[in-house]
PDB file of C-alpha atoms in Angstrom:
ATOM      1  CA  UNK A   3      31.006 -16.110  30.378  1.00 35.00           C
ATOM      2  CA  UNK A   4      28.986 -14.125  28.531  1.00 32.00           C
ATOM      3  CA  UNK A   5      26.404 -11.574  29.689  1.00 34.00           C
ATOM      4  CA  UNK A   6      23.205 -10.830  28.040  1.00 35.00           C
ATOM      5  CA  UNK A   7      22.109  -6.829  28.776  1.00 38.00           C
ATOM      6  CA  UNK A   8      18.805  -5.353  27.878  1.00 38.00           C
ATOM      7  CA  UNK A   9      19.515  -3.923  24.604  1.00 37.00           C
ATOM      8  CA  UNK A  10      16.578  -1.831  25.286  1.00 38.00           C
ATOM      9  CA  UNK A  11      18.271   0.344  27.481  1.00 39.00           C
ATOM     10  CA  UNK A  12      20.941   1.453  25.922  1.00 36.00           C
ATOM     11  CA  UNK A  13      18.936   1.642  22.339  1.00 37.00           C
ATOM     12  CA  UNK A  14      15.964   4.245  21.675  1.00 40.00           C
ATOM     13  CA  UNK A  15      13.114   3.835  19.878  1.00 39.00           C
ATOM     14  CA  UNK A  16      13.759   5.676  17.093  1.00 34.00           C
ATOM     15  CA  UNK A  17      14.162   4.791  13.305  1.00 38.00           C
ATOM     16  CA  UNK A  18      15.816   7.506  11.866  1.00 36.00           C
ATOM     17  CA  UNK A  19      18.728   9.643  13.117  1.00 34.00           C
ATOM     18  CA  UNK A  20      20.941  12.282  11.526  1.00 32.00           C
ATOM     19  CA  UNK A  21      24.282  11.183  11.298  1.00 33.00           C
ATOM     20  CA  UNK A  22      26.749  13.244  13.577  1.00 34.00           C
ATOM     21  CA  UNK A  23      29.580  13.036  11.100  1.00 33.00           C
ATOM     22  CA  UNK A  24      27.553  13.098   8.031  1.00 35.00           C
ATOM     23  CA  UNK A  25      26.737  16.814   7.590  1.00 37.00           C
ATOM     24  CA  UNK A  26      23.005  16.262   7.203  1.00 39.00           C
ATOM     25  CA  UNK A  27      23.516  14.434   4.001  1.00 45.00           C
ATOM     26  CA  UNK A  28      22.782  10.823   4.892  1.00 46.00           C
ATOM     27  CA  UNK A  29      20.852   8.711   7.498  1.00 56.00           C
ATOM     28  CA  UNK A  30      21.010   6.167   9.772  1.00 67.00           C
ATOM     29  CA  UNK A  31      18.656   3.094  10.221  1.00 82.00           C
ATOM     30  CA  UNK A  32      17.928   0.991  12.761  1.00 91.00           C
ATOM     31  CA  UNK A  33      18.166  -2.700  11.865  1.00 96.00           C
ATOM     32  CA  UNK A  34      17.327  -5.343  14.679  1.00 98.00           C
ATOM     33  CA  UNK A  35      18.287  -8.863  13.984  1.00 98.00           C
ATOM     34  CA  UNK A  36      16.515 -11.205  16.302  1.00 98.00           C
ATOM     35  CA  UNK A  37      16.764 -15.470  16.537  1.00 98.00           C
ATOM     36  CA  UNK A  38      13.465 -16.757  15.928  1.00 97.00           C
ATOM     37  CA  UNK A  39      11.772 -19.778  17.103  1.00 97.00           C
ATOM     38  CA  UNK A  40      14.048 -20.471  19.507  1.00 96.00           C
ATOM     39  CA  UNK A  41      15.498 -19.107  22.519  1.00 95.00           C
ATOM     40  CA  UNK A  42      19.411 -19.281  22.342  1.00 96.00           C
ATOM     41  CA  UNK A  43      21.104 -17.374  19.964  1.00 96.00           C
ATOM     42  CA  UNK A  44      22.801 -18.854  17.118  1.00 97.00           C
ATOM     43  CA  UNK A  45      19.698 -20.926  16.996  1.00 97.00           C
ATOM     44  CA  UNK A  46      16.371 -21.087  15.451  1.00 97.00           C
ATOM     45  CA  UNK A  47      16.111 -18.133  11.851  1.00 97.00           C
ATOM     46  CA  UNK A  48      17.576 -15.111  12.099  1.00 97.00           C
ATOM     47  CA  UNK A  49      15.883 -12.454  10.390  1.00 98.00           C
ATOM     48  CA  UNK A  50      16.321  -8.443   9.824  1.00 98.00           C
ATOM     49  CA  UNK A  51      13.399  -6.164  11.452  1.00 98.00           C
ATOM     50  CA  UNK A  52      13.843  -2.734  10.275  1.00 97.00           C
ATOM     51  CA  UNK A  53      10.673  -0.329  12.369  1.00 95.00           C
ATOM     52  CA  UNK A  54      10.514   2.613   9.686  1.00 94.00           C
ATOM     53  CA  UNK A  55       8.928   6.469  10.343  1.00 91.00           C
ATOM     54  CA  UNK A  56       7.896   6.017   6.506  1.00 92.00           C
ATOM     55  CA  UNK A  57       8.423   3.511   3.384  1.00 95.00           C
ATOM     56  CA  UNK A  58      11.732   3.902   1.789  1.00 94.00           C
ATOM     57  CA  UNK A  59      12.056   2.959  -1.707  1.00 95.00           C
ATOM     58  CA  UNK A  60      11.359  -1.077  -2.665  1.00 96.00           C
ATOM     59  CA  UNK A  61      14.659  -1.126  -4.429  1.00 95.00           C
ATOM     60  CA  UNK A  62      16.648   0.185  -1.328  1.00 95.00           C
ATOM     61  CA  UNK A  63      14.686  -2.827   0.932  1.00 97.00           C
ATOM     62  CA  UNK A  64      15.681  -5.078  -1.612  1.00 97.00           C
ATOM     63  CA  UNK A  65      19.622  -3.951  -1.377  1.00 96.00           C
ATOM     64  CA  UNK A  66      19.354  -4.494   2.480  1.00 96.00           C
ATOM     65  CA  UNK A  67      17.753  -7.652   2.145  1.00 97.00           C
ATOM     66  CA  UNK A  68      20.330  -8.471  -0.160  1.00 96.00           C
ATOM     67  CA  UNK A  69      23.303  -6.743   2.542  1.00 96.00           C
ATOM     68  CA  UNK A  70      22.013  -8.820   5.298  1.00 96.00           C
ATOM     69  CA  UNK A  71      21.982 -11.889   3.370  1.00 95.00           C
ATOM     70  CA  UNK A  72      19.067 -13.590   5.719  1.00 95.00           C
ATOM     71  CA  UNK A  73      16.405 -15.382   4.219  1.00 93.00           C
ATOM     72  CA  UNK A  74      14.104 -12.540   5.338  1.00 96.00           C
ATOM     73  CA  UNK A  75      14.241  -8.741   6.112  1.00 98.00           C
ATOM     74  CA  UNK A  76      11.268  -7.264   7.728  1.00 98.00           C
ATOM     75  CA  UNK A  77      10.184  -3.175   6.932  1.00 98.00           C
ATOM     76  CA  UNK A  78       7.489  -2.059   9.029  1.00 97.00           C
ATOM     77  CA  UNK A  79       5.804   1.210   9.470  1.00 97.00           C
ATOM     78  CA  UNK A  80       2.796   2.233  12.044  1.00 95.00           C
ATOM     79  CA  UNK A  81      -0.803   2.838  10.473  1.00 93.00           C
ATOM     80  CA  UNK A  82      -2.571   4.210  13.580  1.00 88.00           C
ATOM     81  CA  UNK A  83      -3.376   1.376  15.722  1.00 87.00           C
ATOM     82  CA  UNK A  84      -1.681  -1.145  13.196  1.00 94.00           C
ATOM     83  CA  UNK A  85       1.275  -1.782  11.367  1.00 97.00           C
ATOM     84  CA  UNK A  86       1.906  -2.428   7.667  1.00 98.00           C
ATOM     85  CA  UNK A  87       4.450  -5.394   6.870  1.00 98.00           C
ATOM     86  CA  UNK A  88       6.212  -6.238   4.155  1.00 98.00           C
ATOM     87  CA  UNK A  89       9.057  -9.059   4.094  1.00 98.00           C
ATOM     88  CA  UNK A  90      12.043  -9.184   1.642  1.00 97.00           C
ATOM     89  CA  UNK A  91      14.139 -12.026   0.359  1.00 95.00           C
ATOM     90  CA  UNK A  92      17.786 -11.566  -1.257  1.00 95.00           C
ATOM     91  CA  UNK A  93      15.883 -12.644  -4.255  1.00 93.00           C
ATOM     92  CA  UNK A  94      12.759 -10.373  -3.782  1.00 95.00           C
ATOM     93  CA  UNK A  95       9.270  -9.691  -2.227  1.00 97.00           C
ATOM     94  CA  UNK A  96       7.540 -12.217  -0.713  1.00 95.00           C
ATOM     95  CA  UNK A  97       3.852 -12.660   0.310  1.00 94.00           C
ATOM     96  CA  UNK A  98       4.429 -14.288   3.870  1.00 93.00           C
ATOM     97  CA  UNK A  99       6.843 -15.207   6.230  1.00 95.00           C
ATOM     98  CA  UNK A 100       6.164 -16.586   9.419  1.00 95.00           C
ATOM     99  CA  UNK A 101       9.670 -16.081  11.051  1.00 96.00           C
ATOM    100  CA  UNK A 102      10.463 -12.620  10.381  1.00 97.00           C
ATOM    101  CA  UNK A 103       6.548 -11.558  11.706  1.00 97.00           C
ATOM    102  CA  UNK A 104       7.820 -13.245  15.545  1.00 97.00           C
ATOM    103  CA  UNK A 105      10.916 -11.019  14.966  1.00 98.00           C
ATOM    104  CA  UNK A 106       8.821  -8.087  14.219  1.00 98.00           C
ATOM    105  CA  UNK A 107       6.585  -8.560  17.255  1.00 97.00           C
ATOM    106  CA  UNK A 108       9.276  -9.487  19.325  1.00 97.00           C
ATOM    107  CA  UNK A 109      10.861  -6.010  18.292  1.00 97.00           C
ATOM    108  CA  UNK A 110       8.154  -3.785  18.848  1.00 97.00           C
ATOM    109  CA  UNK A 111       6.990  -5.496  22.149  1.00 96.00           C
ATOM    110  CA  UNK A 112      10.407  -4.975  23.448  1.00 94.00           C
ATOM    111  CA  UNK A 113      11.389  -1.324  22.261  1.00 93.00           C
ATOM    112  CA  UNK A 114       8.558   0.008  20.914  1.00 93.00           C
ATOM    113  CA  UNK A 115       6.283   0.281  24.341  1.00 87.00           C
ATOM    114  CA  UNK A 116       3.393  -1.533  22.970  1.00 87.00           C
ATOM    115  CA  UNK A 117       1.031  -1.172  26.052  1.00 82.00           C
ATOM    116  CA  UNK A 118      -0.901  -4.477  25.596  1.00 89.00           C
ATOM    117  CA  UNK A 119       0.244  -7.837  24.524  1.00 95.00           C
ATOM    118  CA  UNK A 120      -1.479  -7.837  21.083  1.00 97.00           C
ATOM    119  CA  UNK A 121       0.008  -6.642  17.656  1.00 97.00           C
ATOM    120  CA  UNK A 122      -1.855  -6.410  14.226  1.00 97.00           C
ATOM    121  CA  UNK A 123      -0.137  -6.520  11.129  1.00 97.00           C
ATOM    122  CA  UNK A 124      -1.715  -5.639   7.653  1.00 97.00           C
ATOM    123  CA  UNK A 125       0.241  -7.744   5.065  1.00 97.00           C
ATOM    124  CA  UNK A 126       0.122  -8.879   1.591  1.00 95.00           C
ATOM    125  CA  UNK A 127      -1.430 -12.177   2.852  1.00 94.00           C
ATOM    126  CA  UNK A 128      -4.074  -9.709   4.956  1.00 95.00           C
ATOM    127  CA  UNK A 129      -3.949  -8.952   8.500  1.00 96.00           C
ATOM    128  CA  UNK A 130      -1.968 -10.859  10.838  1.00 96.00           C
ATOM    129  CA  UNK A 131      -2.291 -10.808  14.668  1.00 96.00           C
ATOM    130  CA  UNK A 132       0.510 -11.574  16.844  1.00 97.00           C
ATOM    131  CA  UNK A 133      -0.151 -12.459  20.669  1.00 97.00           C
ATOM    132  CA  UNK A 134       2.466 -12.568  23.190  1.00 97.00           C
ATOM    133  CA  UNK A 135       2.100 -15.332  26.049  1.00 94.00           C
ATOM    134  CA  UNK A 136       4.902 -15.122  28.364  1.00 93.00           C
ATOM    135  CA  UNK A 137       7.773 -16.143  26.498  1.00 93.00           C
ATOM    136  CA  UNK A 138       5.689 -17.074  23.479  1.00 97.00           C
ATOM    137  CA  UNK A 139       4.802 -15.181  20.577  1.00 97.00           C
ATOM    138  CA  UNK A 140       1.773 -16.506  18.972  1.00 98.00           C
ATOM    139  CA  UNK A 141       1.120 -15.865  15.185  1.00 97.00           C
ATOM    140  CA  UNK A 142      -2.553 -16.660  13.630  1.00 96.00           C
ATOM    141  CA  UNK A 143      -1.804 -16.780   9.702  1.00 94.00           C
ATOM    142  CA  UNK A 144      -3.964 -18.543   6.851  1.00 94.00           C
ATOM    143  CA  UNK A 145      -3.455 -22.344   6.575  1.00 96.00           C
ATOM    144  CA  UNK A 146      -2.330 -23.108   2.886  1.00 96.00           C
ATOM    145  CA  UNK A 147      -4.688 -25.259   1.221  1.00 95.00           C
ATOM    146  CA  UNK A 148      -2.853 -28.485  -0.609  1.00 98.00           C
ATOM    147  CA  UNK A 149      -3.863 -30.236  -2.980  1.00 98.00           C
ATOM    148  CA  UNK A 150      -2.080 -34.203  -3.701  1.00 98.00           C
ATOM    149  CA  UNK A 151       0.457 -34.128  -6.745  1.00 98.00           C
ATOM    150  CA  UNK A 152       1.661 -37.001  -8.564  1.00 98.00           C
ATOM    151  CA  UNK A 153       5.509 -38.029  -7.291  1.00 98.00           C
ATOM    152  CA  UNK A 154       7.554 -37.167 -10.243  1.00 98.00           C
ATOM    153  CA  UNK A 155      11.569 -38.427 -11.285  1.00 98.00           C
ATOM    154  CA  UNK A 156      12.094 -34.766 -10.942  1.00 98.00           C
ATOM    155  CA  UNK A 157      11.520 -34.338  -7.598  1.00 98.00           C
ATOM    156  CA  UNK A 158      13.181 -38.107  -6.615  1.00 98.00           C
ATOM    157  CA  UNK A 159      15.920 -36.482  -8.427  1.00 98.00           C
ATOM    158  CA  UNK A 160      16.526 -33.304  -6.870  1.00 98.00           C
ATOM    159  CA  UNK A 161      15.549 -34.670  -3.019  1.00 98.00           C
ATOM    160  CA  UNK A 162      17.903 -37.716  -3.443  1.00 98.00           C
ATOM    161  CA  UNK A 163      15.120 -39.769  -1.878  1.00 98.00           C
ATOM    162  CA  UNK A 164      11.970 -40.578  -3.476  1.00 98.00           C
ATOM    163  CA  UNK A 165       8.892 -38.988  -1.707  1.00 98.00           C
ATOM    164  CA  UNK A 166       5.693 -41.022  -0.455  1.00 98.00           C
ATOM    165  CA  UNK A 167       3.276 -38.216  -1.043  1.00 98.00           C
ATOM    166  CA  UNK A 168       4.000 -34.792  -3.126  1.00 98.00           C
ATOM    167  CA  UNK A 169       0.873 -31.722  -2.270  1.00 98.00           C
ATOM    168  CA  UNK A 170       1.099 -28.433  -3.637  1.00 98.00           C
ATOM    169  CA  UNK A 171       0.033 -25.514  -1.997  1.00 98.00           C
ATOM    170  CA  UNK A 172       2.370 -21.589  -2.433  1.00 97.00           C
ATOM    171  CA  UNK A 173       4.751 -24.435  -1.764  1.00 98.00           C
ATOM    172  CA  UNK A 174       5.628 -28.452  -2.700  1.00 98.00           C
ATOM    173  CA  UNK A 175       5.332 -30.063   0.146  1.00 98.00           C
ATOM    174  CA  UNK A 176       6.861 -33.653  -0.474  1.00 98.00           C
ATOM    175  CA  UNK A 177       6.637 -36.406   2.493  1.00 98.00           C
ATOM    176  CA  UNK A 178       9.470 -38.535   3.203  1.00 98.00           C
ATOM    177  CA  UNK A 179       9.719 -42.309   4.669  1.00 98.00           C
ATOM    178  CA  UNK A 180      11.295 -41.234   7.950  1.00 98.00           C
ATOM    179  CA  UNK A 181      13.597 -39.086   9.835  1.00 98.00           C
ATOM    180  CA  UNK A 182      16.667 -39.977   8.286  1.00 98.00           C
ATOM    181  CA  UNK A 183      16.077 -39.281   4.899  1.00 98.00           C
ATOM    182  CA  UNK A 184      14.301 -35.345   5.844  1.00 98.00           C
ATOM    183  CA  UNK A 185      17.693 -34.722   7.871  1.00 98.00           C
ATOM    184  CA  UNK A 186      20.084 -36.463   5.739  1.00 98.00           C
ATOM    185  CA  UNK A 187      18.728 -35.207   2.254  1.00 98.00           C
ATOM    186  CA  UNK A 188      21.327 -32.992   0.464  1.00 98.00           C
ATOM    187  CA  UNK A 189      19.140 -31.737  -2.446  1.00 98.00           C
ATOM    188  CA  UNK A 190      20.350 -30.337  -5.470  1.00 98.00           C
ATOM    189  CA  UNK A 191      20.191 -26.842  -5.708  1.00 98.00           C
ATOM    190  CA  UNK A 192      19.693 -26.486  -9.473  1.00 98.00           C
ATOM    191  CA  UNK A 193      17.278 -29.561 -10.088  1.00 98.00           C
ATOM    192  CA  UNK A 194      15.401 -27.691  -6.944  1.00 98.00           C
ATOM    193  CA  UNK A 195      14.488 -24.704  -9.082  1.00 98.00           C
ATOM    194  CA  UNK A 196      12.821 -26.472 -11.996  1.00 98.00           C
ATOM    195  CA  UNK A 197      10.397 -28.151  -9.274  1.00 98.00           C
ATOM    196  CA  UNK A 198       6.758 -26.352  -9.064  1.00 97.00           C
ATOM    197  CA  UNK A 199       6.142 -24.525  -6.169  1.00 98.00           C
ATOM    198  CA  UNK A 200       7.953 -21.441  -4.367  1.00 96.00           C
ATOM    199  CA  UNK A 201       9.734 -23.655  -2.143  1.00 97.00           C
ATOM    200  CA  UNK A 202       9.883 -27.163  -1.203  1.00 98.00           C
ATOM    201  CA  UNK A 203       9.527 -28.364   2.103  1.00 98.00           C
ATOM    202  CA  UNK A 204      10.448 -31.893   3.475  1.00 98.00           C
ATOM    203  CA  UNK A 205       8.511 -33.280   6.123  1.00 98.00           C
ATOM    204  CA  UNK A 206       8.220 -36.657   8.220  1.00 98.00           C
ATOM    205  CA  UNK A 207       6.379 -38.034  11.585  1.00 98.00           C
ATOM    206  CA  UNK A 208       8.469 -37.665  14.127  1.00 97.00           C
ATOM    207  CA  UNK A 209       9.703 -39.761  17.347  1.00 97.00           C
ATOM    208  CA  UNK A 210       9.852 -36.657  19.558  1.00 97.00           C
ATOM    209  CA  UNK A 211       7.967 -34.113  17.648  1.00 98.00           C
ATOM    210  CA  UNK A 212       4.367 -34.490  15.797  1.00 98.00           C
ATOM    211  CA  UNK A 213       6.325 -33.492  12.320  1.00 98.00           C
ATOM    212  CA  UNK A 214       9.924 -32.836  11.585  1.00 98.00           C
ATOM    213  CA  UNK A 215      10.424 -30.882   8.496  1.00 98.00           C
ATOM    214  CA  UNK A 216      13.469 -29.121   6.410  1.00 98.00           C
ATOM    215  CA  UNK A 217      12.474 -26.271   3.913  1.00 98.00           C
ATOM    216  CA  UNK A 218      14.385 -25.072   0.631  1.00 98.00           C
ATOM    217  CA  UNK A 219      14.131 -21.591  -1.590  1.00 96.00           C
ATOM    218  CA  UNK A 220      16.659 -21.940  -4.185  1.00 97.00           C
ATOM    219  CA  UNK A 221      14.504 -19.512  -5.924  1.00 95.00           C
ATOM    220  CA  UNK A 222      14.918 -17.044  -3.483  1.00 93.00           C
ATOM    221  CA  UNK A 223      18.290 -16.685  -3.787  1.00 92.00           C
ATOM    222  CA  UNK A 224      18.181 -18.912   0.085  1.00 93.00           C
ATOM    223  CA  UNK A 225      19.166 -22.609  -0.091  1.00 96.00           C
ATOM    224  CA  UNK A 226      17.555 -23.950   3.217  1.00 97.00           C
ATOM    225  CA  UNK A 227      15.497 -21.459   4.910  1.00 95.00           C
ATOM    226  CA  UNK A 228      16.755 -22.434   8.808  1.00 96.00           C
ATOM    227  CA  UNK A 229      12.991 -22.446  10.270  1.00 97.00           C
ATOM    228  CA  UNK A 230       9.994 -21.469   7.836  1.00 96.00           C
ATOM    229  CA  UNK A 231       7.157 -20.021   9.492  1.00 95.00           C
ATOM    230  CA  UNK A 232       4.945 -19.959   6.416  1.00 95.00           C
ATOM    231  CA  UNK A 233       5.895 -23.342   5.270  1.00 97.00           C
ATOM    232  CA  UNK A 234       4.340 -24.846   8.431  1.00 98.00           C
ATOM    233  CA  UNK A 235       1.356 -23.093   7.180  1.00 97.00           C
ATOM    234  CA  UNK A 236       1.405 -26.366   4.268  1.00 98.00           C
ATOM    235  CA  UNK A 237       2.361 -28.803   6.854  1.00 98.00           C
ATOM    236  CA  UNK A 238       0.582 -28.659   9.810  1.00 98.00           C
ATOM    237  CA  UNK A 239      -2.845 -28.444   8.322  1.00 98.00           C
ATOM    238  CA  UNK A 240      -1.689 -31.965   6.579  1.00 98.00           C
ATOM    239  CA  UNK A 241      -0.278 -33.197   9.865  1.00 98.00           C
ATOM    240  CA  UNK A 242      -3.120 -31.935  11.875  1.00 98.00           C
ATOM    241  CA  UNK A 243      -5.391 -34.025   9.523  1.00 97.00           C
ATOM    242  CA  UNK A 244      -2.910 -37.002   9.342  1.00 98.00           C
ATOM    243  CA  UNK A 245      -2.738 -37.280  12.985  1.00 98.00           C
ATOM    244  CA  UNK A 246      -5.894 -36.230  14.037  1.00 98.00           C
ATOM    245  CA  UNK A 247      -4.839 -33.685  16.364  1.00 97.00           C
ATOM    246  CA  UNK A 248      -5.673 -29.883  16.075  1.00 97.00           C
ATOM    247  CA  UNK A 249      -1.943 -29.584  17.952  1.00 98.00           C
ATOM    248  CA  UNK A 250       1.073 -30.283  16.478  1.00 98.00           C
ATOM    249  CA  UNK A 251       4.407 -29.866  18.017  1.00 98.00           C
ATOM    250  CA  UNK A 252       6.930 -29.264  14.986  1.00 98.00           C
ATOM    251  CA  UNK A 253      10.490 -29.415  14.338  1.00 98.00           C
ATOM    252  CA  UNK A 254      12.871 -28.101  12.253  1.00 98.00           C
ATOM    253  CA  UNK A 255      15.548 -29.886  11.343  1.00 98.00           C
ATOM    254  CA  UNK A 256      17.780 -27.543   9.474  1.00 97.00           C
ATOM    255  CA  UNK A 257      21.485 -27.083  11.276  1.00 97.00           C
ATOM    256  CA  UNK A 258      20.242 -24.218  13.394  1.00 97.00           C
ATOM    257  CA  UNK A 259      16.804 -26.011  14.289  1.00 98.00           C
ATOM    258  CA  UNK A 260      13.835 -24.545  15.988  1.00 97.00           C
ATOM    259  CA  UNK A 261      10.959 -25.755  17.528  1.00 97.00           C
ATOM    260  CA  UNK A 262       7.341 -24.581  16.987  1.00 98.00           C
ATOM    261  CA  UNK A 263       4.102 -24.685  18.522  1.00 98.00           C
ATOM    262  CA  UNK A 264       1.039 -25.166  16.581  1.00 98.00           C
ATOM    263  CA  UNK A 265      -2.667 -25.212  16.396  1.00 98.00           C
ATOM    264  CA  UNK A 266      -5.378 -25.516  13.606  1.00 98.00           C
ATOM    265  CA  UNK A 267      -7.753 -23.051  13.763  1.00 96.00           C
ATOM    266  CA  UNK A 268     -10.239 -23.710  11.207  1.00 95.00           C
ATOM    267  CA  UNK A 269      -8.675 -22.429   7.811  1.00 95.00           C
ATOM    268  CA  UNK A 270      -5.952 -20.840  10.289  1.00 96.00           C
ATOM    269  CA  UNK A 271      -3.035 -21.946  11.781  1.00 97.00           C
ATOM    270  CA  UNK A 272      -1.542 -20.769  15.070  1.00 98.00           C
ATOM    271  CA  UNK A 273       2.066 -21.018  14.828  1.00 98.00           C
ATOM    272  CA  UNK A 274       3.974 -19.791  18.278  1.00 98.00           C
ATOM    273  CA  UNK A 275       7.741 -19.709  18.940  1.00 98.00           C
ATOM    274  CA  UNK A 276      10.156 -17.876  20.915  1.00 97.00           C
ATOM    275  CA  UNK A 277      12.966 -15.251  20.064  1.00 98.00           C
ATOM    276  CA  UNK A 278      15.890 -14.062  20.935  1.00 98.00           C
ATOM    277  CA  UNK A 279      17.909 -10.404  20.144  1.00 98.00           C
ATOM    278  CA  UNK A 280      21.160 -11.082  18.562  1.00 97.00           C
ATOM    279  CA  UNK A 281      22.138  -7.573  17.468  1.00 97.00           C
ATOM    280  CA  UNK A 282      21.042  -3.871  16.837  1.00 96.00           C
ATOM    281  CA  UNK A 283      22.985  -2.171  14.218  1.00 94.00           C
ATOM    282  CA  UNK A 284      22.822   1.332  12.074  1.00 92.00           C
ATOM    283  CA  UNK A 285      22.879   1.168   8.674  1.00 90.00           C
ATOM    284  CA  UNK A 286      24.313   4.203   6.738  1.00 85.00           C
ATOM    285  CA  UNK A 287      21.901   5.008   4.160  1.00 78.00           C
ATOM    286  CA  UNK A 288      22.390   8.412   1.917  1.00 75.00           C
ATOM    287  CA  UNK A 289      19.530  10.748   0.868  1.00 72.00           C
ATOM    288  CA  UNK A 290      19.938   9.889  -2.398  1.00 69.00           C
ATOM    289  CA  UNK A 291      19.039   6.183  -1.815  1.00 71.00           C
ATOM    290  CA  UNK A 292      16.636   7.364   0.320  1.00 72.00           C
ATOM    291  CA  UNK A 293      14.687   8.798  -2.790  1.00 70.00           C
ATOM    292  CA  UNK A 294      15.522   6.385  -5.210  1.00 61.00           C
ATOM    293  CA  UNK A 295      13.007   5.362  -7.781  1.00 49.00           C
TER     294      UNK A 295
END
């Protein structure tokens, strides 16, 4: 049986540390890696949350994005009463992601000593507030607007099905006759990257959930992205409207899954999920990277 400590107590808050065996020439980094959207381990999208003292160079977040080989890596560093976030892909910067901003919260509520349950985030995308609710973690982010796309042979091509609708938003969103074909479509990874769009996300009504959707990023150096935080930015506003319902209950159907809880709120979209520490580790990082251009 396994037991599950408080990771908290045995781990300080504190980003930086001289290495003991290093002779002052190097440090070491915390890096948190926390299940989101879920609340069982091995579950849900695991992403890297690194809480810096300051910014390290871009190309040294890019190499640990690229080390940790999840779809997203998370730098963060306090600006008085908020923090500045910034999210990084093996294949490079991106302008939101949903997942790795839960991880983030969850990390600093936990370790940090946040002394309320509210969290403000100033990203590329603007300012992002996170809310914890019990075991809920509460996102408000901007709502893509789509706009409908003619279904091509491309995209029939790379999905292996042929989609009912196509929209375009960041992403292509492309809607699919049922269950089935979201969870059994094995799309081609090459024929993926000549599609418009950042990513491409698959998407259904469900039985059991409002929407059950699978999301790609070939061109982020990610083939499926296990639960996409900012792609349900593209399909809930379409799902809210479909259904009629300003709350949708979605599902992703990837082979970790995850659920998540969301509301239209206006032109944003609450998106809540729950998380789960898998790890805390120290990366060795020399001064020399540390000053890299």
């Amino acid at each position: 049986m396994f037991v599950v400590r408080p990771f908290h107590k045995f781990y300080p808050p504190i980003s930086f540390l001289v290495l003991k065996n290093s002779g002052g020439k190097g440090k070491g980094m915390k890096c948190y890696f926390v299940d989101a959207f879920t609340e069982t381990i091995f579950r849900g999208n695991p992403a890297g949350v690194c809480v810096l003292d300051r910014w390290i160079p871009d190309s040294l977040m890019l190499d640990i994005a690229r080390e940790n080989s999840l779809s997203e890596t998370a730098f963060t560093v306090k600006n008085q009463e908020d923090y500045v976030l910034r999210w990084f892909t093996p294949g490079g910067e991106i302008d939101l992601c949903g997942h790795a901003t839960l991880a983030t919260a969850y990390i600093l509520f936990h370790f940090y000593g946040l002394d309320n349950n509210t969290v403000s985030f100033k990203t590329k995308s603007g300012t992002l507030i996170v809310r914890r609710k019990a075991d809920l973690y509460e996102m408000d982010m901007p709502a893509y607007s789509l706009k409908s796309v003619p279904v091509t042979e491309e995209m029939e091509e790379a999905i292996g099905f042929r989609p009912l609708e196509a929209w375009m938003g960041r992403d292509l969103v492309c809607v699919l006759k049922d269950e089935e074909q979201v969870l059994q479509a094995n799309p081609n990874e090459n024929a993926l990257k000549r599609l418009k769009g950042l990513l491409l996300h698959l998407t259904t009504k469900g039985r059991d959930f409002d929407c059950v959707t699978r999301s790609f990023a070939p061109k982020l150096n990610i083939y499926e992205d296990p639960v996409c935080g900012s792609g349900h930015c593209h399909v809930v506003p379409l799902w809210a409207e479909k259904l009629g319902k300003a709350e949708v209950c979605a599902f992703q159907g990837s082979k970790r899954t995850g659920i998540l809880y969301c509301q239209m709120n206006g032109k944003r979209v609450l998106i809540a999920g729950k998380a789960v520490l898998y790890a805390v580790s120290e990366l060795f990082i020399s001064n020399e990277l540390m000053k890299a251009k």
